[in-house]
mmCIF file of C-alpha atoms in Angstrom:
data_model
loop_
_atom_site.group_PDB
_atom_site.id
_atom_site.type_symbol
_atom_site.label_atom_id
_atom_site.label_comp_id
_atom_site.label_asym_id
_atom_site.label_seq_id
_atom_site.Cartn_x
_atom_site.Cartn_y
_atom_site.Cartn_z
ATOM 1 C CA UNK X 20 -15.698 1.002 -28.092
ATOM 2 C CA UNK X 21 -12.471 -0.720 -28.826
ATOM 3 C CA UNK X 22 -11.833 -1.476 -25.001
ATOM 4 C CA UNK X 23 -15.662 -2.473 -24.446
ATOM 5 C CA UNK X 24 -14.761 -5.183 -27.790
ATOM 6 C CA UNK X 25 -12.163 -6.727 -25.756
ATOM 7 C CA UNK X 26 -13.979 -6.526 -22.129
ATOM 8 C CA UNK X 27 -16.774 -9.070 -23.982
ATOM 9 C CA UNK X 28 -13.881 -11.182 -25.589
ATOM 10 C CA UNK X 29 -13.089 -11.556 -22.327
ATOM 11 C CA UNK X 30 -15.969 -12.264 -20.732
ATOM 12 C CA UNK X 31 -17.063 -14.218 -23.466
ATOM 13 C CA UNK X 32 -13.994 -16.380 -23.505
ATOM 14 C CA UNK X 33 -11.695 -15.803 -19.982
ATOM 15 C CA UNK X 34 -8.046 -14.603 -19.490
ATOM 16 C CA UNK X 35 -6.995 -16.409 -22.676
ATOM 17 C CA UNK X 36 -8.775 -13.900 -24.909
ATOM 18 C CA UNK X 37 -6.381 -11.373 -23.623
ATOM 19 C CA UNK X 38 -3.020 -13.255 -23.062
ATOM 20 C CA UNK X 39 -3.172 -14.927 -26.793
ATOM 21 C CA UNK X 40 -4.509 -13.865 -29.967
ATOM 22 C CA UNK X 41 -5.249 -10.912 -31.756
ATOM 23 C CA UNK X 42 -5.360 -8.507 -28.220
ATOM 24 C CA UNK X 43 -1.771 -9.765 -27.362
ATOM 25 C CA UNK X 44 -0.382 -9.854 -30.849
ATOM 26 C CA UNK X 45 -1.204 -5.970 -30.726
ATOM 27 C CA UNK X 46 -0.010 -5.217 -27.316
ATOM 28 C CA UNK X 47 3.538 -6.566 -28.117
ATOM 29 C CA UNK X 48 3.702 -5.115 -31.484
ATOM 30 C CA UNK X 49 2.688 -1.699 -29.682
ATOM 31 C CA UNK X 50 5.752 -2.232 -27.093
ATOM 32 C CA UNK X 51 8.155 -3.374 -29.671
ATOM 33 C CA UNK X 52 7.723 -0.347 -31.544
ATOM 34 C CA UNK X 53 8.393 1.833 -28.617
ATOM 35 C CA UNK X 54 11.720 -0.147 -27.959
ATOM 36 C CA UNK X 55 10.197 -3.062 -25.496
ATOM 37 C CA UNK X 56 11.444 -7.144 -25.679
ATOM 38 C CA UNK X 57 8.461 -8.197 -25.218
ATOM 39 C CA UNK X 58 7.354 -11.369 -27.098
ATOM 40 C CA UNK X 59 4.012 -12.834 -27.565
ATOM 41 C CA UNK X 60 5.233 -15.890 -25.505
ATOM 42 C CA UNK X 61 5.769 -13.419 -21.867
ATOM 43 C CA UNK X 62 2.080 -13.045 -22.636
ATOM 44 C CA UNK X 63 0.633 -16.119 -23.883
ATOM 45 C CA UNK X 64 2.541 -18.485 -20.870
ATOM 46 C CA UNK X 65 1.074 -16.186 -18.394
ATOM 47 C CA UNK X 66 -0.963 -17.313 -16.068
ATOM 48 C CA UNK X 67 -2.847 -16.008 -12.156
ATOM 49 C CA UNK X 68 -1.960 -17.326 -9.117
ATOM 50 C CA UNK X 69 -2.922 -17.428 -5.955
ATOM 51 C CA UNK X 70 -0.769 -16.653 -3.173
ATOM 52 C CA UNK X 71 -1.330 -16.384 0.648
ATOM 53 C CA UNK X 72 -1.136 -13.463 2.970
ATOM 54 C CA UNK X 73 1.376 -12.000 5.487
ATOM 55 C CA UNK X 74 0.084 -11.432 8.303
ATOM 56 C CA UNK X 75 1.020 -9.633 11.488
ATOM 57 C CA UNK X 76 -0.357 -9.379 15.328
ATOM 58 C CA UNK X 77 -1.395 -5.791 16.160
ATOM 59 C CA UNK X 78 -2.711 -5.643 19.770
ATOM 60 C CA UNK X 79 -4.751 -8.670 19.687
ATOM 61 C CA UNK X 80 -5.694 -8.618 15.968
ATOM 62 C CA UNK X 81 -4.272 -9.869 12.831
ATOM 63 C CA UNK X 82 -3.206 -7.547 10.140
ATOM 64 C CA UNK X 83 -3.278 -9.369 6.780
ATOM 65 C CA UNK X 84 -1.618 -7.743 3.432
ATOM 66 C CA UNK X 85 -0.343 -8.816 0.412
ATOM 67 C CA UNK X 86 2.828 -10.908 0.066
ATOM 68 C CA UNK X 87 5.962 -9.582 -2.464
ATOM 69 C CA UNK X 88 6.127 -8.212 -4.533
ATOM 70 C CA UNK X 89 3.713 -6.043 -2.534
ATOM 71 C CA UNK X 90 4.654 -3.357 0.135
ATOM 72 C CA UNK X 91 2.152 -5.091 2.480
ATOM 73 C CA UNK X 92 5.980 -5.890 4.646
ATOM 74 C CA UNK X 93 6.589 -2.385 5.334
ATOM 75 C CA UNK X 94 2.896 -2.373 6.072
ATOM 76 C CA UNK X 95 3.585 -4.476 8.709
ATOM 77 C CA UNK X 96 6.682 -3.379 9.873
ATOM 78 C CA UNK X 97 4.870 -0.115 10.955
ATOM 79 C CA UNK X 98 2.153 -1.936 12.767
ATOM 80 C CA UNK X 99 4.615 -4.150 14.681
ATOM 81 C CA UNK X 100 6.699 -0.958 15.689
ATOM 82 C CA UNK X 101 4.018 0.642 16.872
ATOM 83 C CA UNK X 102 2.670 -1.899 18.957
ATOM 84 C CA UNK X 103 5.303 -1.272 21.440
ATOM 85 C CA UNK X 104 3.939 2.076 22.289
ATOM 86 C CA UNK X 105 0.601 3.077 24.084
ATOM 87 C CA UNK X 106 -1.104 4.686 21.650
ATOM 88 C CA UNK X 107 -3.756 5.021 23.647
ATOM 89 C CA UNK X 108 -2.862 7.108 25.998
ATOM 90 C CA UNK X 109 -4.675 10.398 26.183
ATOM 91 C CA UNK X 110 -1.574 12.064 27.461
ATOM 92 C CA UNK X 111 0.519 11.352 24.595
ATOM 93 C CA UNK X 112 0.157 14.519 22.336
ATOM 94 C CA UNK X 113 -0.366 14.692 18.338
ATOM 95 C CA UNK X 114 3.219 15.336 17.810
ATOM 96 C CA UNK X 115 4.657 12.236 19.828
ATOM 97 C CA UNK X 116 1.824 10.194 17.874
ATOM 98 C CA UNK X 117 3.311 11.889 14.667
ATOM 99 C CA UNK X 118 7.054 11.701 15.057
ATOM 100 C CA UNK X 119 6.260 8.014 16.045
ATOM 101 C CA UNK X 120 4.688 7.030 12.820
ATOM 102 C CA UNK X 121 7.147 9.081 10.963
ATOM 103 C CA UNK X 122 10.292 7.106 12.940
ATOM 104 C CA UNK X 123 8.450 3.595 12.157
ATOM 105 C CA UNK X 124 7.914 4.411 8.488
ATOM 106 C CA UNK X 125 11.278 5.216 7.833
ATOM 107 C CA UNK X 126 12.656 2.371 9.156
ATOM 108 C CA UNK X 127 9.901 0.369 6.991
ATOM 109 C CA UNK X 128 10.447 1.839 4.005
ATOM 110 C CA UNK X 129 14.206 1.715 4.282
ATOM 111 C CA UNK X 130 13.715 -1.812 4.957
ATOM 112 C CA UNK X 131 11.451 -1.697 1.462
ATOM 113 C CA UNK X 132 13.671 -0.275 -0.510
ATOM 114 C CA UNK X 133 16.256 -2.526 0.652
ATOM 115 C CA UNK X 134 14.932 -6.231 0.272
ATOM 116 C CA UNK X 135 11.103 -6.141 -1.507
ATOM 117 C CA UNK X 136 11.296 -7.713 -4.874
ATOM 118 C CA UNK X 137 9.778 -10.823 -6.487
ATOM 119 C CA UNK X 138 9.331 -13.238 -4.290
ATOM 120 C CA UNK X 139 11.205 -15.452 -6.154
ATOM 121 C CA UNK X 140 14.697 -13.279 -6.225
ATOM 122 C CA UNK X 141 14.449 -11.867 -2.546
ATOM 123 C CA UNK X 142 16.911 -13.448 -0.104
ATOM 124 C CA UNK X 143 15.050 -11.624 2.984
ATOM 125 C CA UNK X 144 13.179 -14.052 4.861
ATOM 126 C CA UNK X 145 9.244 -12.215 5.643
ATOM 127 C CA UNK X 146 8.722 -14.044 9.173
ATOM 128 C CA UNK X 147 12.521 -13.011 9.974
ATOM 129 C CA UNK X 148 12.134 -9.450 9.020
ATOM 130 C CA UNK X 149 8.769 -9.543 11.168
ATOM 131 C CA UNK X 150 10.470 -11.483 14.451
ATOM 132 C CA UNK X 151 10.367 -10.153 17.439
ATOM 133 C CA UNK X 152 13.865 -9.757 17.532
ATOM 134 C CA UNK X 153 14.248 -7.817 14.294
ATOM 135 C CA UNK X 154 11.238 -5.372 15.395
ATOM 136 C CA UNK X 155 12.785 -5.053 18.988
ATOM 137 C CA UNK X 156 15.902 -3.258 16.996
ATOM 138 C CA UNK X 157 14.280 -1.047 14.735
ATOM 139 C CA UNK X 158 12.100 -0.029 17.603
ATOM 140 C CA UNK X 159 14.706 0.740 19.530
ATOM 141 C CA UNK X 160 16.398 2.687 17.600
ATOM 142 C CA UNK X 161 13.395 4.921 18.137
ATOM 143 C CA UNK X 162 14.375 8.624 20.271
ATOM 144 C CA UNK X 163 11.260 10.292 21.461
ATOM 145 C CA UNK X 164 13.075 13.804 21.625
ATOM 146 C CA UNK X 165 14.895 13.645 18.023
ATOM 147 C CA UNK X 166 13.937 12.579 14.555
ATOM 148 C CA UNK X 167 16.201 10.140 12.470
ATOM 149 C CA UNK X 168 18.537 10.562 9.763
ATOM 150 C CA UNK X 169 15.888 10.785 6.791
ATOM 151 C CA UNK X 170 16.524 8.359 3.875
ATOM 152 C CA UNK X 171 16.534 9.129 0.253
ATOM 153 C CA UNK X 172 13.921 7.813 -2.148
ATOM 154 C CA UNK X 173 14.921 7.701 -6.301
ATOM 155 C CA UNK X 174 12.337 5.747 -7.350
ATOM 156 C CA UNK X 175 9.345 7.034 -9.230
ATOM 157 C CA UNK X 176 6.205 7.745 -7.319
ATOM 158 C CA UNK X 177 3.098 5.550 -7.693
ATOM 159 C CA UNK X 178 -0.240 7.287 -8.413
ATOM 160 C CA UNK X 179 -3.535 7.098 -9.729
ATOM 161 C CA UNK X 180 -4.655 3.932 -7.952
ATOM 162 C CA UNK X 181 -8.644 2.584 -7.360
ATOM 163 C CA UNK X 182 -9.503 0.908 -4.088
ATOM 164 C CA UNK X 183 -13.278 -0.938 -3.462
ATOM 165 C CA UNK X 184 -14.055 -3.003 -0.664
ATOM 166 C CA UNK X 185 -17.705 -5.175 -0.981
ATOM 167 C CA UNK X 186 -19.002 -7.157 1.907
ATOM 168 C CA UNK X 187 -22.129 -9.615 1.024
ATOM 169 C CA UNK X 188 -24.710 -11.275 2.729
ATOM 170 C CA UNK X 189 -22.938 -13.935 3.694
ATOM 171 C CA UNK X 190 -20.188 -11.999 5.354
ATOM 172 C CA UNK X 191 -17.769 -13.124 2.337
ATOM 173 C CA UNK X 192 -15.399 -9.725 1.748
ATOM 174 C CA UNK X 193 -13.476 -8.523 -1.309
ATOM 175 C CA UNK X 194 -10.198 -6.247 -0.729
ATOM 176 C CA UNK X 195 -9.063 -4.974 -4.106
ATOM 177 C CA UNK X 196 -7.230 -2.554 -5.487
ATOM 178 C CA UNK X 197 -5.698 -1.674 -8.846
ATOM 179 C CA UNK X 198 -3.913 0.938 -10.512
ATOM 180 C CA UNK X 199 -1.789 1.725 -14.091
ATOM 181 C CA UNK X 200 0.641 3.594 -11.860
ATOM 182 C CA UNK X 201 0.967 6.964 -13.740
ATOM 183 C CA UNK X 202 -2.355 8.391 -14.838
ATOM 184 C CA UNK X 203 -2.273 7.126 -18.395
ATOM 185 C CA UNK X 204 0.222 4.510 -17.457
ATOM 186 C CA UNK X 205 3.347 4.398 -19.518
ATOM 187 C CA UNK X 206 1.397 6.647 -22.472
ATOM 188 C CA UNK X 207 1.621 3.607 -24.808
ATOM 189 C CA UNK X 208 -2.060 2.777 -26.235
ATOM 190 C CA UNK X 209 -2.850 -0.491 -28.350
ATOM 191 C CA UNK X 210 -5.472 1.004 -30.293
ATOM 192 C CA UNK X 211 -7.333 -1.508 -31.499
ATOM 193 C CA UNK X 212 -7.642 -3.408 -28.316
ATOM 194 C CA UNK X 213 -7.774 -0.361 -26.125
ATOM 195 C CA UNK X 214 -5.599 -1.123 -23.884
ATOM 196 C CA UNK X 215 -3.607 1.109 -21.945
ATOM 197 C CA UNK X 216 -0.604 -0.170 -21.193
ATOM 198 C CA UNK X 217 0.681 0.286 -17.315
ATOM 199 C CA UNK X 218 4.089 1.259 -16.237
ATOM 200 C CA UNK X 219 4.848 -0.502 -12.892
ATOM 201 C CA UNK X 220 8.438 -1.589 -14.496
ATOM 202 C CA UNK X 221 9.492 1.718 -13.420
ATOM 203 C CA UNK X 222 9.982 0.336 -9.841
ATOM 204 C CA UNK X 223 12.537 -1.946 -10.863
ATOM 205 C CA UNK X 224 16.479 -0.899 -10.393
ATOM 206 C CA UNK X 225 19.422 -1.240 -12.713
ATOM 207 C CA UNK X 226 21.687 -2.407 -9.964
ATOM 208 C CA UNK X 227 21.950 -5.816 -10.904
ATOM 209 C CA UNK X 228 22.916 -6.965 -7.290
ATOM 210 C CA UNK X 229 19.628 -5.484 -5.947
ATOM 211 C CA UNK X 230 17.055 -8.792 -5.437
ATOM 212 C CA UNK X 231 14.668 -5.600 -7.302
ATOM 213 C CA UNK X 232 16.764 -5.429 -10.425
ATOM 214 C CA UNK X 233 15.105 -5.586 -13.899
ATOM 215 C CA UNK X 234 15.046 -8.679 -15.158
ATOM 216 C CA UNK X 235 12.857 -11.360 -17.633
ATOM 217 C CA UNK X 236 9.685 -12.951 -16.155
ATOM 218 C CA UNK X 237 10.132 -10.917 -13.386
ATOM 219 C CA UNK X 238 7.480 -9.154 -10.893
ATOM 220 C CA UNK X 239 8.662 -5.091 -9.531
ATOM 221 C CA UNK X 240 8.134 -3.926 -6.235
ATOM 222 C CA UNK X 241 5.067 -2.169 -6.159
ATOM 223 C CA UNK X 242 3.085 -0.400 -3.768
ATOM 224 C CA UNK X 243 -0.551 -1.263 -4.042
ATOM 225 C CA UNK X 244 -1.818 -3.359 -1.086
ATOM 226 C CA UNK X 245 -5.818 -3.998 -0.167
ATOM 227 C CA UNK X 246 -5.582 -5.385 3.486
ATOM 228 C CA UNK X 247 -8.124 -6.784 5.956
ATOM 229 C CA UNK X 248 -8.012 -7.268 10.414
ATOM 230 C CA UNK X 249 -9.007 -9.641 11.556
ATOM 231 C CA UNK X 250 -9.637 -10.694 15.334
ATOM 232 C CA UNK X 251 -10.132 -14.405 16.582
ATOM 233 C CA UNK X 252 -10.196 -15.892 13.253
ATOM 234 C CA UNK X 253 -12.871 -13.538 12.066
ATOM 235 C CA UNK X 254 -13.009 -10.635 9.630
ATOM 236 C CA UNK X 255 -13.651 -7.427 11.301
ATOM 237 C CA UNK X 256 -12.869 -5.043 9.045
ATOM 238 C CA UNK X 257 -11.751 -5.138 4.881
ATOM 239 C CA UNK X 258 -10.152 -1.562 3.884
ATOM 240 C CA UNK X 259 -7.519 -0.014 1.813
ATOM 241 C CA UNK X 260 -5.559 3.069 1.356
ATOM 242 C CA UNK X 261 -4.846 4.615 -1.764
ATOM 243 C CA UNK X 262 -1.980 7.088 -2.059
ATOM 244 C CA UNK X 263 0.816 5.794 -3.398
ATOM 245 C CA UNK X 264 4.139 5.606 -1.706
ATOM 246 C CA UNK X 265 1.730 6.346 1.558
ATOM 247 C CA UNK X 266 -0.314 3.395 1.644
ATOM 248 C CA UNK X 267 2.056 1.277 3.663
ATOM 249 C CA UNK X 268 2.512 3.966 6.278
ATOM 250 C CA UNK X 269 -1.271 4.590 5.926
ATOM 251 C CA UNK X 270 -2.743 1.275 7.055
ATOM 252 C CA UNK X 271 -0.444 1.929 9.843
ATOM 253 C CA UNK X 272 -2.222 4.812 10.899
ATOM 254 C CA UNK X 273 -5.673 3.648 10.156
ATOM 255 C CA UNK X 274 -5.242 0.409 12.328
ATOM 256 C CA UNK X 275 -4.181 2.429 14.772
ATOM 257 C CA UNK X 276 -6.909 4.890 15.041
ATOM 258 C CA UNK X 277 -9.507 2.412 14.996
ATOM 259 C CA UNK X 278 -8.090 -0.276 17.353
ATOM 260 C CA UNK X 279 -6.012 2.100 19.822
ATOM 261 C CA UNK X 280 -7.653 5.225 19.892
ATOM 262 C CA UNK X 281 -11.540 3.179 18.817
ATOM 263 C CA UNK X 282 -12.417 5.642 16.497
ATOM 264 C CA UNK X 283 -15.517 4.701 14.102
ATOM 265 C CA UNK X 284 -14.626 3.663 10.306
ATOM 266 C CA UNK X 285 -15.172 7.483 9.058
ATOM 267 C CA UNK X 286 -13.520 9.181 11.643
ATOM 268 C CA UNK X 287 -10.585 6.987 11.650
ATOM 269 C CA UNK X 288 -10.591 7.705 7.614
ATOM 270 C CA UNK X 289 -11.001 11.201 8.267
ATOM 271 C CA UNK X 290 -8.190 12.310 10.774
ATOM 272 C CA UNK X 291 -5.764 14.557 10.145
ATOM 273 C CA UNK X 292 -2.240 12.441 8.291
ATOM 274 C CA UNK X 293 1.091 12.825 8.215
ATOM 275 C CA UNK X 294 3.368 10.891 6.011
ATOM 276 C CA UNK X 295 7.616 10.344 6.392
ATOM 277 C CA UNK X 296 9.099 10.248 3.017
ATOM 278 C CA UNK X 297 12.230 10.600 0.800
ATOM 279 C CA UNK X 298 13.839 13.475 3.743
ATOM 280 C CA UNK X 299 10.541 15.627 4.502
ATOM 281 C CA UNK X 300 8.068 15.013 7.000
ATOM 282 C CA UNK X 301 4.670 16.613 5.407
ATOM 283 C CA UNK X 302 1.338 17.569 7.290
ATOM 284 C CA UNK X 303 -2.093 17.873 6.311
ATOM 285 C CA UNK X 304 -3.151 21.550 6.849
ATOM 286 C CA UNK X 305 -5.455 19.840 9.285
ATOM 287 C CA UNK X 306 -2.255 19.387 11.737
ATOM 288 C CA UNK X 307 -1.951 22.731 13.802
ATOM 289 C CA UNK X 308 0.985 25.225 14.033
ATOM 290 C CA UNK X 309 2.341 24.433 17.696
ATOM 291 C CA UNK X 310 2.592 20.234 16.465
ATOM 292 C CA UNK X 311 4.094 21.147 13.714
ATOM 293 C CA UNK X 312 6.554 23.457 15.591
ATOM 294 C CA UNK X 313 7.750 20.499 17.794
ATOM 295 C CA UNK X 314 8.041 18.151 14.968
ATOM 296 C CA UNK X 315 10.696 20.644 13.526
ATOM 297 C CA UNK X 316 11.980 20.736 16.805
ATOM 298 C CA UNK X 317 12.610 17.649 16.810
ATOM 299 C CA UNK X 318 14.521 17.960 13.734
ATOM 300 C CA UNK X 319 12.250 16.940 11.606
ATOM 301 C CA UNK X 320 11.703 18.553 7.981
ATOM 302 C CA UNK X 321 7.820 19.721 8.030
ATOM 303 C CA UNK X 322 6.181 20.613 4.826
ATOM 304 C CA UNK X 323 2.536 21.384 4.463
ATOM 305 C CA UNK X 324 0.727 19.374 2.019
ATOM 306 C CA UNK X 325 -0.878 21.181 -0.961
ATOM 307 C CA UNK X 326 -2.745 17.891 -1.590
ATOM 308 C CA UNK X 327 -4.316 15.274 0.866
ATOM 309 C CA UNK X 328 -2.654 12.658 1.936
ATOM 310 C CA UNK X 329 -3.912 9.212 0.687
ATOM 311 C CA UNK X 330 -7.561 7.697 0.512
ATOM 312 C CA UNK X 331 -9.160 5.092 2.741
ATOM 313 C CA UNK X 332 -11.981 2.868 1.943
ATOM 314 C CA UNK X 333 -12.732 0.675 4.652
ATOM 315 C CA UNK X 334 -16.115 -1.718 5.288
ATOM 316 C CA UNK X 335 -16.147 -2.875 9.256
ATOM 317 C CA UNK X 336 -18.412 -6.185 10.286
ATOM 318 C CA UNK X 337 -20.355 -6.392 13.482
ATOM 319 C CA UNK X 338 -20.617 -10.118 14.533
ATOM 320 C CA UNK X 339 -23.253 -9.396 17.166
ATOM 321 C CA UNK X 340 -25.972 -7.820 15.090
ATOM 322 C CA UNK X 341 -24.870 -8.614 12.124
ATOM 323 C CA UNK X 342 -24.290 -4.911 10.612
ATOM 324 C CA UNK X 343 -21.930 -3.608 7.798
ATOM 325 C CA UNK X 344 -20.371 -0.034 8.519
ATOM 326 C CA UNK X 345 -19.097 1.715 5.681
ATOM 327 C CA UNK X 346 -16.811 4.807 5.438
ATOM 328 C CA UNK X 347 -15.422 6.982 2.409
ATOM 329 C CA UNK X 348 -12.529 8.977 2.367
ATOM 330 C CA UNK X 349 -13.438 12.778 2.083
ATOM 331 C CA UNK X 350 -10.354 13.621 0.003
ATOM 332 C CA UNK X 351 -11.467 12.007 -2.757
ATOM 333 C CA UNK X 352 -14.106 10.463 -5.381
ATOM 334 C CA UNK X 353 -15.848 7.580 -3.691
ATOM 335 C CA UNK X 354 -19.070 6.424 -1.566
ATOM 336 C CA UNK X 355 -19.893 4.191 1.176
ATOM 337 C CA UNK X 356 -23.238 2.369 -0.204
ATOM 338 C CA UNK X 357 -25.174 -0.141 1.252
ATOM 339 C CA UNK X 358 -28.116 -1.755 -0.343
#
């Protein structure tokens, strides 16, 4: 009831119901009590924005994702590595389309961890971390018979994220996604409002020479990115992937096994993952024994996942007739509904 209260103040009365008055006044007195510097002015001189895209050419198409503070750069970091491999080839087996992946996501997320921040602190240029030049190296680096020196991650992980994707009539599309980061957020509550209060400052650092350290009026690094393709100026397809750390290295994949391997919406959302992360390598039990024998091999460290791996919601346009197709991820809660 107390959350459904403030929903209609908002509705009744826009962002400024929220970001001044008695609903702020309570948030900061919550956060002050539990040690925050908050002050009813970071709230009340607040305001949206809106920003434009990063985009990236994948085999023809454009991949667009969310600017920093965003991880839609390592997003497309991935997709521009992989783009200088023929993953289409029906020769190439699961494993070399695994330890692929895996070798392009670590040098994405390294690259991450290393420059994301607000957009206003980074000193990494986007279109000079995407150059052909700067792609050409990372890709190169790339051994088909060996894995790479694994990085280390000491960040928290990101969780408990919701994706929807809605396509009208008029072929206008919505990419959104949203998430308090842990499952309750930080655990702080303003009752009265009832609000849950997020946790996403968690991904800043405490090195104070890291363009990501904490700081006032200052946007974290975070991971949640809704992303569209597009192909000759049109929108062919509006999706997501929840998951986490995984999302990044998940559109990735999902690009991939639509556009190189032209896979239909639910298949491509329902084929088998694998995901490169702080030192392991881990598999969906979907992955067979012998791949996951040559990945270690390779010197990779496999683990099975006890979990799946991520969530894709995806909506694809046909131009010609004019038809929506939906898909769902089977791994968890969600529908593809048309109506």
């Amino acid at each position: 009831p107390a959350l459904g209260a403030t929903l209609r103040a908002v509705a009744g009365r826009g962002a400024e119901a929220f970001y001044s008055g008695a609903i702020a006044e309570e948030m900061v007195a919550v956060l002050g009590e539990a040690g925050g510097l908050h002050a009813a002015e970071d709230f009340a001189e607040f305001s949206s924005f809106f920003t434009t895209p990063i985009s990236a050419c994948y085999r023809g198409h454009t991949l667009l994702e969310c600017p920093p503070n965003g991880q839609g750069l390592a997003a497309l970091i991935i997709a521009r590595i992989l783009e200088g491999f023929d993953l289409s080839d029906a020769s190439l087996s699961e494993a070399d389309r695994v330890h692929i992946l895996a070798e392009a996501s670590k040098a994405a997320y390294a690259e991450r961890d290393a420059i994301l921040a607000d957009p206003a602190h980074m000193t990494a240029d986007v279109d000079s971390v995407l150059s052909d030049a700067h792609i050409a190296t990372l890709r190169g680096r790339i051994r088909m018979d060996k894995a790479s020196a694994a990085g280390d991650w000491d960040l928290p992980n990101h969780r408990d994220t919701v994706y929807v994707s809605v396509v009208d009539g008029d072929g206008n599309a919505m990419s959104l996604i949203n998430s308090v980061f842990w499952a309750f957020g930080s655990g702080h509550y303003a009752p009265e409002s009832g609000v849950v209060l997020q946790n996403r400052g968690a991904s800043f650092r405490i090195d104070e020479d890291h363009p990501n350290a904490i700081g006032p009026r200052k946007r974290p690094m975070h991971t949640i990115i809704p992303a569209m393709l597009t192909k000759d100026d049109r929108l062919l397809m509006s999706f997501g992937v929840m998951g986490g750390q995984y999302q990044a290295a998940g559109h990735a994949h999902f690009v991939s096994e639509v556009v190189d391997r032209d896979k239909a919406l639910q298949a491509a959302s329902d084929a088998p993952r694998s995901f490169s992360f702080d030192g392991t390598l881990t598999l969906e039990n979907t992955i067979d024994e012998a791949t996951a024998d040559t990945l270690a091999a390779m010197g990779h460290e496999v683990v099975r996942s006890g979990d799946p791996i991520g969530g894709c919601q995806a909506i694809a346009l046909d131009h010609e007739t004019g038809a929506l197709f939906g898909a769902s991820d089977h791994r968890k809660d969600g529908i593809a509904l048309g109506f």
